[in-house]
PDB file of C-alpha atoms and ligand atoms in Angstrom:
ATOM      1  CA  UNK V   7      73.739 -39.537  36.206  1.00 96.00           C
ATOM      2  CA  UNK V   8      71.182 -38.447  33.634  1.00 97.00           C
ATOM      3  CA  UNK V   9      68.294 -36.025  34.051  1.00 98.00           C
ATOM      4  CA  UNK V  10      65.529 -36.879  31.588  1.00 98.00           C
ATOM      5  CA  UNK V  11      62.632 -34.468  31.133  1.00 98.00           C
ATOM      6  CA  UNK V  12      59.448 -35.768  29.539  1.00 98.00           C
ATOM      7  CA  UNK V  13      57.492 -32.850  28.132  1.00 96.00           C
ATOM      8  CA  UNK V  14      53.855 -32.366  29.011  1.00 95.00           C
ATOM      9  CA  UNK V  15      53.247 -32.273  25.275  1.00 94.00           C
ATOM     10  CA  UNK V  16      54.417 -35.868  25.033  1.00 97.00           C
ATOM     11  CA  UNK V  17      52.802 -37.614  27.993  1.00 98.00           C
ATOM     12  CA  UNK V  18      49.460 -35.735  27.930  1.00 97.00           C
ATOM     13  CA  UNK V  19      47.186 -34.430  25.195  1.00 95.00           C
ATOM     14  CA  UNK V  20      48.346 -30.862  25.632  1.00 87.00           C
ATOM     15  CA  UNK V  21      45.615 -29.241  23.585  1.00 85.00           C
ATOM     16  CA  UNK V  22      42.857 -30.894  25.658  1.00 87.00           C
ATOM     17  CA  UNK V  23      40.969 -28.535  27.978  1.00 82.00           C
ATOM     18  CA  UNK V  24      40.743 -31.213  30.634  1.00 90.00           C
ATOM     19  CA  UNK V  25      43.426 -33.572  31.976  1.00 95.00           C
ATOM     20  CA  UNK V  26      44.032 -36.224  29.327  1.00 97.00           C
ATOM     21  CA  UNK V  27      46.864 -38.766  29.326  1.00 98.00           C
ATOM     22  CA  UNK V  28      48.593 -39.870  26.135  1.00 97.00           C
ATOM     23  CA  UNK V  29      48.626 -43.525  27.197  1.00 97.00           C
ATOM     24  CA  UNK V  30      50.183 -44.765  23.994  1.00 97.00           C
ATOM     25  CA  UNK V  31      53.204 -42.474  24.344  1.00 97.00           C
ATOM     26  CA  UNK V  32      53.548 -42.997  28.077  1.00 98.00           C
ATOM     27  CA  UNK V  33      53.534 -46.767  27.714  1.00 98.00           C
ATOM     28  CA  UNK V  34      56.115 -46.750  24.935  1.00 98.00           C
ATOM     29  CA  UNK V  35      58.372 -44.178  26.595  1.00 98.00           C
ATOM     30  CA  UNK V  36      58.384 -45.816  30.026  1.00 97.00           C
ATOM     31  CA  UNK V  37      59.235 -49.106  28.328  1.00 97.00           C
ATOM     32  CA  UNK V  38      62.118 -47.422  26.516  1.00 97.00           C
ATOM     33  CA  UNK V  39      63.383 -46.036  29.821  1.00 97.00           C
ATOM     34  CA  UNK V  40      63.279 -49.493  31.387  1.00 95.00           C
ATOM     35  CA  UNK V  41      65.060 -51.060  28.389  1.00 95.00           C
ATOM     36  CA  UNK V  42      67.921 -48.563  28.379  1.00 94.00           C
ATOM     37  CA  UNK V  43      71.172 -49.056  30.179  1.00 87.00           C
ATOM     38  CA  UNK V  44      71.464 -45.923  32.236  1.00 75.00           C
ATOM     39  CA  UNK V  45      72.959 -45.645  35.668  1.00 84.00           C
ATOM     40  CA  UNK V  46      71.512 -43.020  37.971  1.00 96.00           C
ATOM     41  CA  UNK V  47      68.436 -41.368  36.496  1.00 98.00           C
ATOM     42  CA  UNK V  48      66.038 -38.613  37.503  1.00 98.00           C
ATOM     43  CA  UNK V  49      62.832 -38.245  35.523  1.00 98.00           C
ATOM     44  CA  UNK V  50      61.242 -34.790  35.443  1.00 98.00           C
ATOM     45  CA  UNK V  51      57.904 -34.406  33.705  1.00 98.00           C
ATOM     46  CA  UNK V  52      55.770 -31.532  32.574  1.00 96.00           C
ATOM     47  CA  UNK V  53      52.138 -30.916  33.527  1.00 95.00           C
ATOM     48  CA  UNK V  54      50.551 -30.594  30.082  1.00 94.00           C
ATOM     49  CA  UNK V  55      46.768 -30.640  30.202  1.00 95.00           C
ATOM     50  CA  UNK V  56      46.857 -31.612  33.903  1.00 96.00           C
ATOM     51  CA  UNK V  57      48.311 -28.283  34.958  1.00 94.00           C
ATOM     52  CA  UNK V  58      48.161 -25.481  32.435  1.00 90.00           C
ATOM     53  CA  UNK V  59      44.388 -25.031  31.973  1.00 91.00           C
ATOM     54  CA  UNK V  60      43.805 -24.875  35.755  1.00 94.00           C
ATOM     55  CA  UNK V  61      46.801 -22.701  36.580  1.00 93.00           C
ATOM     56  CA  UNK V  62      45.695 -20.322  33.852  1.00 92.00           C
ATOM     57  CA  UNK V  63      42.038 -20.278  34.876  1.00 94.00           C
ATOM     58  CA  UNK V  64      42.948 -19.361  38.469  1.00 97.00           C
ATOM     59  CA  UNK V  65      45.794 -17.065  37.407  1.00 96.00           C
ATOM     60  CA  UNK V  66      48.289 -18.678  39.782  1.00 96.00           C
ATOM     61  CA  UNK V  67      51.385 -16.488  39.910  1.00 96.00           C
ATOM     62  CA  UNK V  68      49.513 -13.297  39.054  1.00 96.00           C
ATOM     63  CA  UNK V  69      49.378 -10.490  41.601  1.00 98.00           C
ATOM     64  CA  UNK V  70      46.797 -10.992  44.352  1.00 98.00           C
ATOM     65  CA  UNK V  71      44.117  -8.288  44.273  1.00 98.00           C
ATOM     66  CA  UNK V  72      42.329  -8.775  47.606  1.00 98.00           C
ATOM     67  CA  UNK V  73      41.362 -11.420  50.128  1.00 98.00           C
ATOM     68  CA  UNK V  74      38.653 -12.893  47.928  1.00 98.00           C
ATOM     69  CA  UNK V  75      41.123 -13.201  45.055  1.00 98.00           C
ATOM     70  CA  UNK V  76      43.609 -14.897  47.429  1.00 98.00           C
ATOM     71  CA  UNK V  77      40.979 -17.468  48.424  1.00 98.00           C
ATOM     72  CA  UNK V  78      40.140 -18.114  44.743  1.00 98.00           C
ATOM     73  CA  UNK V  79      43.785 -18.606  43.885  1.00 98.00           C
ATOM     74  CA  UNK V  80      44.178 -20.939  46.852  1.00 98.00           C
ATOM     75  CA  UNK V  81      41.314 -23.044  45.508  1.00 98.00           C
ATOM     76  CA  UNK V  82      43.044 -23.070  42.095  1.00 98.00           C
ATOM     77  CA  UNK V  83      46.323 -24.029  43.793  1.00 98.00           C
ATOM     78  CA  UNK V  84      44.658 -26.924  45.570  1.00 98.00           C
ATOM     79  CA  UNK V  85      42.970 -28.143  42.373  1.00 98.00           C
ATOM     80  CA  UNK V  86      46.142 -27.837  40.276  1.00 97.00           C
ATOM     81  CA  UNK V  87      48.293 -29.489  42.926  1.00 98.00           C
ATOM     82  CA  UNK V  88      45.896 -32.410  42.994  1.00 98.00           C
ATOM     83  CA  UNK V  89      45.734 -32.762  39.199  1.00 98.00           C
ATOM     84  CA  UNK V  90      49.502 -32.744  38.612  1.00 98.00           C
ATOM     85  CA  UNK V  91      50.013 -35.128  41.518  1.00 98.00           C
ATOM     86  CA  UNK V  92      47.600 -37.496  39.837  1.00 98.00           C
ATOM     87  CA  UNK V  93      49.578 -37.258  36.588  1.00 98.00           C
ATOM     88  CA  UNK V  94      52.767 -37.923  38.549  1.00 98.00           C
ATOM     89  CA  UNK V  95      51.196 -41.002  40.097  1.00 98.00           C
ATOM     90  CA  UNK V  96      50.340 -42.314  36.634  1.00 98.00           C
ATOM     91  CA  UNK V  97      53.832 -41.627  35.227  1.00 98.00           C
ATOM     92  CA  UNK V  98      55.513 -43.248  38.239  1.00 98.00           C
ATOM     93  CA  UNK V  99      53.233 -46.258  38.007  1.00 98.00           C
ATOM     94  CA  UNK V 100      53.904 -46.746  34.283  1.00 98.00           C
ATOM     95  CA  UNK V 101      57.636 -46.584  34.968  1.00 98.00           C
ATOM     96  CA  UNK V 102      57.326 -49.110  37.769  1.00 98.00           C
ATOM     97  CA  UNK V 103      55.167 -51.443  35.687  1.00 97.00           C
ATOM     98  CA  UNK V 104      57.983 -51.686  33.173  1.00 96.00           C
ATOM     99  CA  UNK V 105      60.559 -52.405  35.845  1.00 95.00           C
ATOM    100  CA  UNK V 106      61.915 -48.990  36.880  1.00 97.00           C
ATOM    101  CA  UNK V 107      62.142 -48.387  40.643  1.00 97.00           C
ATOM    102  CA  UNK V 108      60.351 -45.061  40.521  1.00 97.00           C
ATOM    103  CA  UNK V 109      59.724 -42.881  43.544  1.00 98.00           C
ATOM    104  CA  UNK V 110      57.433 -39.829  43.467  1.00 98.00           C
ATOM    105  CA  UNK V 111      58.731 -36.469  44.615  1.00 98.00           C
ATOM    106  CA  UNK V 112      56.183 -33.654  45.113  1.00 98.00           C
ATOM    107  CA  UNK V 113      57.687 -30.188  44.479  1.00 98.00           C
ATOM    108  CA  UNK V 114      55.002 -28.270  46.417  1.00 98.00           C
ATOM    109  CA  UNK V 115      55.964 -30.168  49.560  1.00 98.00           C
ATOM    110  CA  UNK V 116      59.561 -28.928  49.681  1.00 98.00           C
ATOM    111  CA  UNK V 117      60.328 -26.247  47.089  1.00 98.00           C
ATOM    112  CA  UNK V 118      59.863 -22.520  47.701  1.00 98.00           C
ATOM    113  CA  UNK V 119      60.221 -19.935  44.948  1.00 98.00           C
ATOM    114  CA  UNK V 120      60.884 -16.211  45.156  1.00 98.00           C
ATOM    115  CA  UNK V 121      59.596 -14.223  42.231  1.00 97.00           C
ATOM    116  CA  UNK V 122      58.879 -17.504  40.484  1.00 96.00           C
ATOM    117  CA  UNK V 123      62.465 -18.758  40.679  1.00 96.00           C
ATOM    118  CA  UNK V 124      63.473 -21.595  43.025  1.00 98.00           C
ATOM    119  CA  UNK V 125      64.784 -20.098  46.265  1.00 98.00           C
ATOM    120  CA  UNK V 126      65.140 -23.177  48.440  1.00 97.00           C
ATOM    121  CA  UNK V 127      64.853 -26.931  48.129  1.00 98.00           C
ATOM    122  CA  UNK V 128      66.471 -29.584  50.287  1.00 98.00           C
ATOM    123  CA  UNK V 129      67.812 -32.298  47.979  1.00 98.00           C
ATOM    124  CA  UNK V 130      69.115 -34.616  50.721  1.00 98.00           C
ATOM    125  CA  UNK V 131      66.406 -37.217  50.174  1.00 98.00           C
ATOM    126  CA  UNK V 132      66.631 -37.102  46.377  1.00 98.00           C
ATOM    127  CA  UNK V 133      70.374 -37.776  46.684  1.00 98.00           C
ATOM    128  CA  UNK V 134      69.716 -40.704  49.008  1.00 98.00           C
ATOM    129  CA  UNK V 135      67.053 -42.170  46.710  1.00 98.00           C
ATOM    130  CA  UNK V 136      69.548 -41.962  43.841  1.00 98.00           C
ATOM    131  CA  UNK V 137      72.311 -43.618  45.876  1.00 97.00           C
ATOM    132  CA  UNK V 138      70.003 -46.510  46.658  1.00 97.00           C
ATOM    133  CA  UNK V 139      69.150 -46.946  42.967  1.00 97.00           C
ATOM    134  CA  UNK V 140      65.675 -45.430  42.947  1.00 98.00           C
ATOM    135  CA  UNK V 141      64.573 -43.248  40.041  1.00 98.00           C
ATOM    136  CA  UNK V 142      63.080 -40.042  41.506  1.00 98.00           C
ATOM    137  CA  UNK V 143      60.159 -38.752  39.441  1.00 98.00           C
ATOM    138  CA  UNK V 144      59.540 -35.029  39.928  1.00 98.00           C
ATOM    139  CA  UNK V 145      57.314 -32.673  37.966  1.00 98.00           C
ATOM    140  CA  UNK V 146      55.960 -29.255  37.137  1.00 97.00           C
ATOM    141  CA  UNK V 147      53.795 -28.149  40.070  1.00 97.00           C
ATOM    142  CA  UNK V 148      52.341 -25.146  41.866  1.00 97.00           C
ATOM    143  CA  UNK V 149      54.475 -24.001  44.816  1.00 98.00           C
ATOM    144  CA  UNK V 150      54.524 -21.339  47.523  1.00 98.00           C
ATOM    145  CA  UNK V 151      56.339 -18.139  46.582  1.00 98.00           C
ATOM    146  CA  UNK V 152      58.163 -15.934  49.098  1.00 98.00           C
ATOM    147  CA  UNK V 153      56.926 -12.807  47.319  1.00 98.00           C
ATOM    148  CA  UNK V 154      53.800 -11.720  49.224  1.00 97.00           C
ATOM    149  CA  UNK V 155      52.264 -10.024  46.219  1.00 98.00           C
ATOM    150  CA  UNK V 156      51.777 -13.417  44.559  1.00 98.00           C
ATOM    151  CA  UNK V 157      52.132 -15.992  47.417  1.00 98.00           C
ATOM    152  CA  UNK V 158      51.970 -18.874  44.882  1.00 98.00           C
ATOM    153  CA  UNK V 159      53.698 -19.667  41.606  1.00 97.00           C
ATOM    154  CA  UNK V 160      53.719 -22.173  38.771  1.00 96.00           C
ATOM    155  CA  UNK V 161      57.017 -24.031  38.741  1.00 96.00           C
ATOM    156  CA  UNK V 162      57.824 -25.552  35.358  1.00 95.00           C
ATOM    157  CA  UNK V 163      59.484 -28.889  34.872  1.00 96.00           C
ATOM    158  CA  UNK V 164      62.090 -27.029  32.812  1.00 95.00           C
ATOM    159  CA  UNK V 165      63.074 -24.833  35.767  1.00 95.00           C
ATOM    160  CA  UNK V 166      63.299 -27.929  37.974  1.00 97.00           C
ATOM    161  CA  UNK V 167      65.636 -29.519  35.404  1.00 97.00           C
ATOM    162  CA  UNK V 168      67.901 -26.503  35.567  1.00 97.00           C
ATOM    163  CA  UNK V 169      67.931 -26.397  39.380  1.00 98.00           C
ATOM    164  CA  UNK V 170      68.625 -30.116  39.759  1.00 98.00           C
ATOM    165  CA  UNK V 171      71.351 -29.982  37.121  1.00 98.00           C
ATOM    166  CA  UNK V 172      73.028 -27.061  38.909  1.00 97.00           C
ATOM    167  CA  UNK V 173      72.983 -28.849  42.247  1.00 98.00           C
ATOM    168  CA  UNK V 174      73.556 -32.454  41.198  1.00 98.00           C
ATOM    169  CA  UNK V 175      75.864 -31.981  38.195  1.00 96.00           C
ATOM    170  CA  UNK V 176      74.589 -34.819  35.988  1.00 97.00           C
ATOM    171  CA  UNK V 177      76.660 -36.092  33.070  1.00 95.00           C
ATOM    172  CA  UNK V 178      73.741 -35.496  30.735  1.00 96.00           C
ATOM    173  CA  UNK V 179      70.497 -33.527  30.543  1.00 97.00           C
ATOM    174  CA  UNK V 180      67.948 -34.711  27.991  1.00 98.00           C
ATOM    175  CA  UNK V 181      64.721 -32.889  27.231  1.00 97.00           C
ATOM    176  CA  UNK V 182      62.188 -34.913  25.301  1.00 97.00           C
ATOM    177  CA  UNK V 183      59.452 -32.959  23.569  1.00 96.00           C
ATOM    178  CA  UNK V 184      57.067 -33.290  20.618  1.00 95.00           C
ATOM    179  CA  UNK V 185      59.329 -31.800  17.938  1.00 95.00           C
ATOM    180  CA  UNK V 186      62.869 -32.728  16.830  1.00 97.00           C
ATOM    181  CA  UNK V 187      64.544 -29.847  18.683  1.00 95.00           C
ATOM    182  CA  UNK V 188      64.935 -26.097  18.312  1.00 92.00           C
ATOM    183  CA  UNK V 189      64.065 -24.683  14.909  1.00 91.00           C
ATOM    184  CA  UNK V 190      64.637 -21.235  13.471  1.00 87.00           C
ATOM    185  CA  UNK V 191      60.877 -20.770  13.839  1.00 84.00           C
ATOM    186  CA  UNK V 192      57.957 -22.739  15.248  1.00 87.00           C
ATOM    187  CA  UNK V 193      57.837 -25.928  13.163  1.00 90.00           C
ATOM    188  CA  UNK V 194      54.171 -26.436  14.032  1.00 89.00           C
ATOM    189  CA  UNK V 195      53.326 -23.149  12.342  1.00 88.00           C
ATOM    190  CA  UNK V 196      55.911 -23.004   9.577  1.00 90.00           C
ATOM    191  CA  UNK V 197      56.464 -26.149   7.486  1.00 92.00           C
ATOM    192  CA  UNK V 198      59.731 -24.713   6.132  1.00 92.00           C
ATOM    193  CA  UNK V 199      61.277 -24.266   9.621  1.00 90.00           C
ATOM    194  CA  UNK V 200      64.868 -25.508   9.846  1.00 92.00           C
ATOM    195  CA  UNK V 201      66.216 -27.555  12.754  1.00 95.00           C
ATOM    196  CA  UNK V 202      69.184 -25.925  14.500  1.00 94.00           C
ATOM    197  CA  UNK V 203      71.674 -28.607  15.538  1.00 95.00           C
ATOM    198  CA  UNK V 204      73.671 -26.556  18.009  1.00 95.00           C
ATOM    199  CA  UNK V 205      72.453 -23.612  20.059  1.00 93.00           C
ATOM    200  CA  UNK V 206      74.928 -21.639  22.168  1.00 91.00           C
ATOM    201  CA  UNK V 207      73.227 -18.310  22.753  1.00 83.00           C
ATOM    202  CA  UNK V 208      69.790 -16.768  22.808  1.00 78.00           C
ATOM    203  CA  UNK V 209      70.837 -14.270  20.135  1.00 75.00           C
ATOM    204  CA  UNK V 210      71.025 -17.166  17.748  1.00 72.00           C
ATOM    205  CA  UNK V 211      67.314 -17.728  18.000  1.00 72.00           C
ATOM    206  CA  UNK V 212      65.890 -14.533  19.464  1.00 53.00           C
ATOM    207  CA  UNK V 213      66.680 -11.698  17.149  1.00 45.00           C
ATOM    208  CA  UNK V 214      63.176 -10.373  17.393  1.00 44.00           C
ATOM    209  CA  UNK V 215      62.565 -10.974  13.723  1.00 45.00           C
ATOM    210  CA  UNK V 216      59.345 -12.605  12.753  1.00 46.00           C
ATOM    211  CA  UNK V 217      61.165 -15.518  11.207  1.00 44.00           C
ATOM    212  CA  UNK V 218      62.905 -16.413  14.450  1.00 45.00           C
ATOM    213  CA  UNK V 219      61.936 -18.382  17.530  1.00 50.00           C
ATOM    214  CA  UNK V 220      58.400 -17.993  18.762  1.00 48.00           C
ATOM    215  CA  UNK V 221      59.093 -17.147  22.404  1.00 45.00           C
ATOM    216  CA  UNK V 222      55.436 -17.331  23.251  1.00 44.00           C
ATOM    217  CA  UNK V 223      55.645 -21.029  22.365  1.00 52.00           C
ATOM    218  CA  UNK V 224      57.130 -23.503  24.772  1.00 67.00           C
ATOM    219  CA  UNK V 225      60.646 -23.421  23.380  1.00 81.00           C
ATOM    220  CA  UNK V 226      61.798 -19.979  24.521  1.00 81.00           C
ATOM    221  CA  UNK V 227      61.639 -20.729  28.246  1.00 83.00           C
ATOM    222  CA  UNK V 228      63.262 -24.082  27.772  1.00 89.00           C
ATOM    223  CA  UNK V 229      66.208 -22.637  25.894  1.00 90.00           C
ATOM    224  CA  UNK V 230      66.946 -19.937  28.455  1.00 88.00           C
ATOM    225  CA  UNK V 231      66.912 -22.474  31.313  1.00 91.00           C
ATOM    226  CA  UNK V 232      69.306 -24.719  29.395  1.00 94.00           C
ATOM    227  CA  UNK V 233      71.608 -21.896  28.307  1.00 93.00           C
ATOM    228  CA  UNK V 234      72.002 -21.050  32.003  1.00 91.00           C
ATOM    229  CA  UNK V 235      73.620 -24.439  32.489  1.00 94.00           C
ATOM    230  CA  UNK V 236      76.456 -23.637  30.083  1.00 93.00           C
ATOM    231  CA  UNK V 237      78.149 -21.527  32.780  1.00 90.00           C
ATOM    232  CA  UNK V 238      78.527 -24.758  34.722  1.00 91.00           C
ATOM    233  CA  UNK V 239      79.809 -26.601  31.656  1.00 92.00           C
ATOM    234  CA  UNK V 240      76.642 -28.698  31.519  1.00 95.00           C
ATOM    235  CA  UNK V 241      75.435 -29.403  28.001  1.00 94.00           C
ATOM    236  CA  UNK V 242      71.929 -30.550  27.203  1.00 97.00           C
ATOM    237  CA  UNK V 243      70.001 -32.106  24.357  1.00 97.00           C
ATOM    238  CA  UNK V 244      66.477 -31.602  23.064  1.00 97.00           C
ATOM    239  CA  UNK V 245      65.018 -34.623  21.279  1.00 98.00           C
ATOM    240  CA  UNK V 246      61.684 -35.824  19.925  1.00 98.00           C
ATOM    241  CA  UNK V 247      59.960 -38.350  22.197  1.00 98.00           C
ATOM    242  CA  UNK V 248      57.202 -38.933  19.670  1.00 97.00           C
ATOM    243  CA  UNK V 249      59.667 -40.889  17.570  1.00 98.00           C
ATOM    244  CA  UNK V 250      59.883 -44.507  18.652  1.00 98.00           C
ATOM    245  CA  UNK V 251      63.298 -45.489  19.958  1.00 98.00           C
ATOM    246  CA  UNK V 252      64.610 -41.974  20.550  1.00 98.00           C
ATOM    247  CA  UNK V 253      64.425 -42.065  24.355  1.00 98.00           C
ATOM    248  CA  UNK V 254      66.116 -45.443  24.545  1.00 97.00           C
ATOM    249  CA  UNK V 255      68.838 -44.423  22.105  1.00 97.00           C
ATOM    250  CA  UNK V 256      69.459 -41.098  23.845  1.00 97.00           C
ATOM    251  CA  UNK V 257      69.677 -42.742  27.279  1.00 97.00           C
ATOM    252  CA  UNK V 258      72.089 -45.320  25.862  1.00 96.00           C
ATOM    253  CA  UNK V 259      74.288 -42.546  24.518  1.00 95.00           C
ATOM    254  CA  UNK V 260      73.535 -43.209  20.856  1.00 95.00           C
ATOM    255  CA  UNK V 261      73.177 -40.334  18.434  1.00 93.00           C
ATOM    256  CA  UNK V 262      69.641 -39.026  17.964  1.00 96.00           C
ATOM    257  CA  UNK V 263      68.435 -36.188  15.720  1.00 97.00           C
ATOM    258  CA  UNK V 264      67.925 -33.106  17.862  1.00 97.00           C
ATOM    259  CA  UNK V 265      69.424 -29.881  19.172  1.00 96.00           C
ATOM    260  CA  UNK V 266      72.441 -29.771  21.469  1.00 97.00           C
ATOM    261  CA  UNK V 267      72.810 -26.752  23.732  1.00 96.00           C
ATOM    262  CA  UNK V 268      76.549 -26.219  24.002  1.00 95.00           C
ATOM    263  CA  UNK V 269      79.242 -23.582  23.610  1.00 91.00           C
TER     264      UNK V 269
HETATM  265  P1  LIG N 304      56.868 -29.655  26.410  1.00 69.89           P
HETATM  266  O1  LIG N 304      55.433 -29.718  26.839  1.00 69.89           O
HETATM  267  O2  LIG N 304      57.332 -30.884  25.689  1.00 69.89           O
HETATM  268  O3  LIG N 304      57.804 -29.218  27.452  1.00 69.89           O
HETATM  269  P2  LIG N 304      56.206 -27.268  24.926  1.00 69.89           P
HETATM  270  O4  LIG N 304      54.868 -27.585  24.315  1.00 69.89           O
HETATM  271  O5  LIG N 304      56.254 -26.375  26.107  1.00 69.89           O
HETATM  272  O6  LIG N 304      56.984 -28.611  25.251  1.00 69.89           O
HETATM  273  O7  LIG N 304      57.197 -26.717  23.795  1.00 69.89           O
HETATM  274  C1  LIG N 304      57.353 -27.419  22.598  1.00 69.89           C
HETATM  275  C2  LIG N 304      56.637 -26.661  21.522  1.00 69.89           C
HETATM  276  O8  LIG N 304      57.291 -25.417  21.301  1.00 69.89           O
HETATM  277  C3  LIG N 304      56.638 -27.332  20.192  1.00 69.89           C
HETATM  278  O9  LIG N 304      55.555 -28.225  20.036  1.00 69.89           O
HETATM  279  C4  LIG N 304      56.514 -26.144  19.213  1.00 69.89           C
HETATM  280  O10 LIG N 304      55.194 -26.014  18.753  1.00 69.89           O
HETATM  281  C5  LIG N 304      56.846 -24.925  20.081  1.00 69.89           C
HETATM  282  N1  LIG N 304      57.858 -24.054  19.501  1.00 69.89           N
HETATM  283  C6  LIG N 304      57.769 -22.718  19.386  1.00 69.89           C
HETATM  284  N2  LIG N 304      58.834 -22.199  18.782  1.00 69.89           N
HETATM  285  C7  LIG N 304      59.657 -23.228  18.489  1.00 69.89           C
HETATM  286  C8  LIG N 304      60.934 -23.331  17.853  1.00 69.89           C
HETATM  287  N3  LIG N 304      61.591 -22.257  17.391  1.00 69.89           N
HETATM  288  N4  LIG N 304      61.498 -24.562  17.728  1.00 69.89           N
HETATM  289  C9  LIG N 304      60.860 -25.659  18.187  1.00 69.89           C
HETATM  290  N5  LIG N 304      59.637 -25.619  18.800  1.00 69.89           N
HETATM  291  C10 LIG N 304      59.035 -24.419  18.947  1.00 69.89           C
END
């Protein structure tokens, strides 16, 4: 089994302040998925511009001040849940159009976090879908949180990847994003950034020096989720989905430029 994460930066226009799909990428990538020869596959996708602007505006996951604030956050929750569900519908449909038997799985309907980390999720149905040959498509969402001071949390696609990998023990975990992998510093900011081919500890990239990883960027969170999988002997790869052919090659087990998270 393979878990493939499609970053929000790849399938949406992440810088847009309103939900905007990157149709060109989505079309190409879902075709590559259909053309690859994988066996069992779970697709996890990020929220990009469908989730982040709303979740931020309504400060989902921040401490609740009073009843009025709770009601506001609940409105934000409802709006965000709707937006990311719409994105999920589009991703699932694109996959299906190209011949993948996709099935949508909504995190907010069965996952509970505590302090923003997944506390419970019943995977029975996901396992059954996989056995039958479906491709479950799950995504970054807003979910209920057991901590009463926040009640709601933003659950990233990256955390879902880690949870599913822990529970389902896939052979491979592939994260597709909009850069080649993990660099010694943010490649979008620093043209001289160097790609790191193998990452095995946070120290390697988080020394606190200015020249090292920008943890405020999207990469820091990703890396710590993936490093957590090393305890279970699960390695993972970060690759660039903006490069044509990479997803297909990676799914087929061919070598692709990127970063491997391994010991
Ligand atoms: P996705 O939406 O694909 O999950 P993110 O946008 O959250 O991905 O994270 C990818 C982004 O992280 C890259 O576009 C890059 O700008 C940023 N980033 C910050 N620091 C680094 C780094 N050291 N190496 C690679 N990317 C980095």
